[in-house]
């Protein structure tokens, strides 16, 4: 059984008010969900005081390190050579954070060692069985 990959990172929250500030976040990857990565933010950065988790395609993150990627709720783009911007779009607005690109590359390298690109097999039969139960 392959284990979950978690990596703590510092992100710089880009705010509309003057000045941005650093907050902790955690990147997650689970080989059982090989196409997705997740990032978790602490409750203190959200308007409602709840922890915030986003899931998006691992390929989107990888592509966004090289050039602007994404057209939906999550967008990723390089910012200079050493930072990457993650944008999270919701009905009420956009949250943007900067992450050190080397941290993202290190995380992605670990995920690709666990599940190489192109070998992401999903167990469709087991997923359907879980959804349908005894039906």
PDB file of C-alpha atoms in Angstrom:
ATOM      1  CA  UNK A   1       0.000   0.000   0.000  1.00  0.00           C
ATOM      2  CA  UNK A   2       1.428   3.342  -1.026  1.00  0.00           C
ATOM      3  CA  UNK A   3       1.303   6.045   1.588  1.00  0.00           C
ATOM      4  CA  UNK A   4      -0.105   9.545   1.497  1.00  0.00           C
ATOM      5  CA  UNK A   5       2.348  12.330   0.697  1.00  0.00           C
ATOM      6  CA  UNK A   6       1.980  15.487   2.793  1.00  0.00           C
ATOM      7  CA  UNK A   7       4.287  18.473   2.539  1.00  0.00           C
ATOM      8  CA  UNK A   8       4.080  21.601   4.650  1.00  0.00           C
ATOM      9  CA  UNK A   9       4.723  24.855   2.787  1.00  0.00           C
ATOM     10  CA  UNK A  10       4.562  28.550   3.510  1.00  0.00           C
ATOM     11  CA  UNK A  11       2.357  30.494   1.133  1.00  0.00           C
ATOM     12  CA  UNK A  12       2.096  34.239   0.753  1.00  0.00           C
ATOM     13  CA  UNK A  13      -1.541  35.277   0.768  1.00  0.00           C
ATOM     14  CA  UNK A  14      -2.042  38.076  -1.747  1.00  0.00           C
ATOM     15  CA  UNK A  15      -4.649  40.450  -0.359  1.00  0.00           C
ATOM     16  CA  UNK A  16      -6.371  43.480  -1.837  1.00  0.00           C
ATOM     17  CA  UNK A  17      -5.419  45.433   1.278  1.00  0.00           C
ATOM     18  CA  UNK A  18      -1.836  46.719   1.329  1.00  0.00           C
ATOM     19  CA  UNK A  19       0.671  44.095   2.282  1.00  0.00           C
ATOM     20  CA  UNK A  20       0.535  40.357   2.019  1.00  0.00           C
ATOM     21  CA  UNK A  21       1.378  37.872   4.723  1.00  0.00           C
ATOM     22  CA  UNK A  22       2.706  34.336   5.014  1.00  0.00           C
ATOM     23  CA  UNK A  23       0.527  31.503   6.237  1.00  0.00           C
ATOM     24  CA  UNK A  24       1.150  27.781   6.556  1.00  0.00           C
ATOM     25  CA  UNK A  25      -0.459  25.344   4.142  1.00  0.00           C
ATOM     26  CA  UNK A  26      -0.151  21.623   3.478  1.00  0.00           C
ATOM     27  CA  UNK A  27       0.047  19.951   0.088  1.00  0.00           C
ATOM     28  CA  UNK A  28      -1.498  16.462  -0.042  1.00  0.00           C
ATOM     29  CA  UNK A  29      -1.324  13.576  -2.498  1.00  0.00           C
ATOM     30  CA  UNK A  30      -2.912  10.163  -2.104  1.00  0.00           C
ATOM     31  CA  UNK A  31      -2.014   7.403  -4.565  1.00  0.00           C
ATOM     32  CA  UNK A  32      -5.591   6.085  -4.291  1.00  0.00           C
ATOM     33  CA  UNK A  33      -6.680   9.331  -6.015  1.00  0.00           C
ATOM     34  CA  UNK A  34      -3.722   9.567  -8.399  1.00  0.00           C
ATOM     35  CA  UNK A  35      -4.926  12.381 -10.639  1.00  0.00           C
ATOM     36  CA  UNK A  36      -5.536  14.912  -7.859  1.00  0.00           C
ATOM     37  CA  UNK A  37      -3.517  16.998  -5.455  1.00  0.00           C
ATOM     38  CA  UNK A  38      -4.918  18.946  -2.547  1.00  0.00           C
ATOM     39  CA  UNK A  39      -3.878  22.003  -0.602  1.00  0.00           C
ATOM     40  CA  UNK A  40      -5.184  22.779   2.877  1.00  0.00           C
ATOM     41  CA  UNK A  41      -5.201  26.201   4.490  1.00  0.00           C
ATOM     42  CA  UNK A  42      -5.738  26.967   8.194  1.00  0.00           C
ATOM     43  CA  UNK A  43      -9.059  28.394   9.448  1.00  0.00           C
ATOM     44  CA  UNK A  44      -7.567  31.794  10.281  1.00  0.00           C
ATOM     45  CA  UNK A  45      -7.231  32.749   6.616  1.00  0.00           C
ATOM     46  CA  UNK A  46     -10.875  32.213   5.687  1.00  0.00           C
ATOM     47  CA  UNK A  47     -13.610  34.774   6.111  1.00  0.00           C
ATOM     48  CA  UNK A  48     -15.863  32.319   7.957  1.00  0.00           C
ATOM     49  CA  UNK A  49     -13.137  30.847  10.182  1.00  0.00           C
ATOM     50  CA  UNK A  50     -13.302  27.371   8.628  1.00  0.00           C
ATOM     51  CA  UNK A  51     -10.370  25.389   7.283  1.00  0.00           C
ATOM     52  CA  UNK A  52     -10.124  25.572   3.505  1.00  0.00           C
ATOM     53  CA  UNK A  53      -9.236  22.624   1.267  1.00  0.00           C
ATOM     54  CA  UNK A  54      -8.919  22.675  -2.508  1.00  0.00           C
ATOM     55  CA  UNK A  55      -8.498  19.678  -4.817  1.00  0.00           C
ATOM     56  CA  UNK A  56      -7.348  19.987  -8.400  1.00  0.00           C
ATOM     57  CA  UNK A  57      -5.503  18.055 -11.086  1.00  0.00           C
ATOM     58  CA  UNK A  58      -1.897  17.136 -10.457  1.00  0.00           C
ATOM     59  CA  UNK A  59      -1.260  17.835 -14.145  1.00  0.00           C
ATOM     60  CA  UNK A  60      -2.644  21.377 -13.724  1.00  0.00           C
ATOM     61  CA  UNK A  61      -0.111  22.049 -10.985  1.00  0.00           C
ATOM     62  CA  UNK A  62       2.736  20.626 -13.062  1.00  0.00           C
ATOM     63  CA  UNK A  63       1.731  22.583 -16.171  1.00  0.00           C
ATOM     64  CA  UNK A  64       1.294  25.786 -14.155  1.00  0.00           C
ATOM     65  CA  UNK A  65       4.937  25.739 -13.111  1.00  0.00           C
ATOM     66  CA  UNK A  66       5.897  26.335 -16.744  1.00  0.00           C
ATOM     67  CA  UNK A  67       3.073  28.520 -18.110  1.00  0.00           C
ATOM     68  CA  UNK A  68      -0.380  29.810 -17.174  1.00  0.00           C
ATOM     69  CA  UNK A  69      -2.745  26.857 -16.803  1.00  0.00           C
ATOM     70  CA  UNK A  70      -6.344  26.352 -15.889  1.00  0.00           C
ATOM     71  CA  UNK A  71      -9.553  28.066 -16.853  1.00  0.00           C
ATOM     72  CA  UNK A  72     -11.893  26.970 -14.084  1.00  0.00           C
ATOM     73  CA  UNK A  73     -11.926  27.289 -10.325  1.00  0.00           C
ATOM     74  CA  UNK A  74      -8.174  26.762  -9.962  1.00  0.00           C
ATOM     75  CA  UNK A  75      -5.515  28.472 -12.055  1.00  0.00           C
ATOM     76  CA  UNK A  76      -1.754  28.201 -11.736  1.00  0.00           C
ATOM     77  CA  UNK A  77       0.948  30.396 -13.264  1.00  0.00           C
ATOM     78  CA  UNK A  78       4.647  31.064 -12.809  1.00  0.00           C
ATOM     79  CA  UNK A  79       5.738  34.356 -11.271  1.00  0.00           C
ATOM     80  CA  UNK A  80       9.358  34.941 -12.150  1.00  0.00           C
ATOM     81  CA  UNK A  81      11.661  31.996 -11.767  1.00  0.00           C
ATOM     82  CA  UNK A  82      11.191  31.255  -8.095  1.00  0.00           C
ATOM     83  CA  UNK A  83       7.491  31.720  -7.305  1.00  0.00           C
ATOM     84  CA  UNK A  84       4.222  30.248  -8.540  1.00  0.00           C
ATOM     85  CA  UNK A  85       0.779  31.792  -8.120  1.00  0.00           C
ATOM     86  CA  UNK A  86      -2.232  29.638  -7.284  1.00  0.00           C
ATOM     87  CA  UNK A  87      -5.602  31.295  -7.868  1.00  0.00           C
ATOM     88  CA  UNK A  88      -8.782  29.897  -6.336  1.00  0.00           C
ATOM     89  CA  UNK A  89     -11.966  31.262  -7.923  1.00  0.00           C
ATOM     90  CA  UNK A  90     -15.290  31.168  -6.079  1.00  0.00           C
ATOM     91  CA  UNK A  91     -18.596  32.900  -6.575  1.00  0.00           C
ATOM     92  CA  UNK A  92     -17.638  35.653  -4.119  1.00  0.00           C
ATOM     93  CA  UNK A  93     -14.201  36.389  -5.543  1.00  0.00           C
ATOM     94  CA  UNK A  94     -10.675  35.126  -5.978  1.00  0.00           C
ATOM     95  CA  UNK A  95      -8.063  34.071  -3.446  1.00  0.00           C
ATOM     96  CA  UNK A  96      -4.463  34.134  -4.611  1.00  0.00           C
ATOM     97  CA  UNK A  97      -1.346  32.743  -2.968  1.00  0.00           C
ATOM     98  CA  UNK A  98       2.307  32.660  -3.957  1.00  0.00           C
ATOM     99  CA  UNK A  99       4.320  29.525  -3.306  1.00  0.00           C
ATOM    100  CA  UNK A 100       8.031  28.919  -3.696  1.00  0.00           C
ATOM    101  CA  UNK A 101       8.304  27.009  -6.973  1.00  0.00           C
ATOM    102  CA  UNK A 102      11.046  24.725  -5.640  1.00  0.00           C
ATOM    103  CA  UNK A 103       8.657  23.543  -2.895  1.00  0.00           C
ATOM    104  CA  UNK A 104       6.027  22.684  -5.502  1.00  0.00           C
ATOM    105  CA  UNK A 105       8.569  20.880  -7.688  1.00  0.00           C
ATOM    106  CA  UNK A 106       9.796  18.867  -4.701  1.00  0.00           C
ATOM    107  CA  UNK A 107       6.217  17.889  -3.846  1.00  0.00           C
ATOM    108  CA  UNK A 108       5.418  16.924  -7.452  1.00  0.00           C
ATOM    109  CA  UNK A 109       8.622  14.889  -7.719  1.00  0.00           C
ATOM    110  CA  UNK A 110       7.538  12.895  -4.675  1.00  0.00           C
ATOM    111  CA  UNK A 111       4.085  12.287  -6.196  1.00  0.00           C
ATOM    112  CA  UNK A 112       5.579  11.141  -9.505  1.00  0.00           C
ATOM    113  CA  UNK A 113       7.872   8.723  -7.688  1.00  0.00           C
ATOM    114  CA  UNK A 114       4.792   7.273  -5.973  1.00  0.00           C
ATOM    115  CA  UNK A 115       2.652   7.191  -9.150  1.00  0.00           C
ATOM    116  CA  UNK A 116       4.471   7.987 -12.409  1.00  0.00           C
ATOM    117  CA  UNK A 117       2.717  10.178 -14.966  1.00  0.00           C
ATOM    118  CA  UNK A 118       0.678   8.047 -17.344  1.00  0.00           C
ATOM    119  CA  UNK A 119       0.274   5.183 -14.905  1.00  0.00           C
ATOM    120  CA  UNK A 120      -2.617   6.673 -12.942  1.00  0.00           C
ATOM    121  CA  UNK A 121      -5.074   3.790 -12.952  1.00  0.00           C
ATOM    122  CA  UNK A 122      -8.415   4.273 -11.332  1.00  0.00           C
ATOM    123  CA  UNK A 123     -10.326   1.302  -9.993  1.00  0.00           C
ATOM    124  CA  UNK A 124     -13.603   2.088 -11.760  1.00  0.00           C
ATOM    125  CA  UNK A 125     -15.262  -1.175 -10.776  1.00  0.00           C
ATOM    126  CA  UNK A 126     -14.538  -0.635  -7.091  1.00  0.00           C
ATOM    127  CA  UNK A 127     -15.680   2.998  -7.323  1.00  0.00           C
ATOM    128  CA  UNK A 128     -18.947   2.012  -8.961  1.00  0.00           C
ATOM    129  CA  UNK A 129     -19.517  -0.707  -6.392  1.00  0.00           C
ATOM    130  CA  UNK A 130     -18.991   1.814  -3.594  1.00  0.00           C
ATOM    131  CA  UNK A 131     -21.436   4.237  -5.193  1.00  0.00           C
ATOM    132  CA  UNK A 132     -24.109   1.685  -5.982  1.00  0.00           C
ATOM    133  CA  UNK A 133     -23.758  -0.406  -2.836  1.00  0.00           C
ATOM    134  CA  UNK A 134     -26.015  -3.442  -2.939  1.00  0.00           C
ATOM    135  CA  UNK A 135     -28.147  -2.108  -5.808  1.00  0.00           C
TER     136      UNK A 135
END
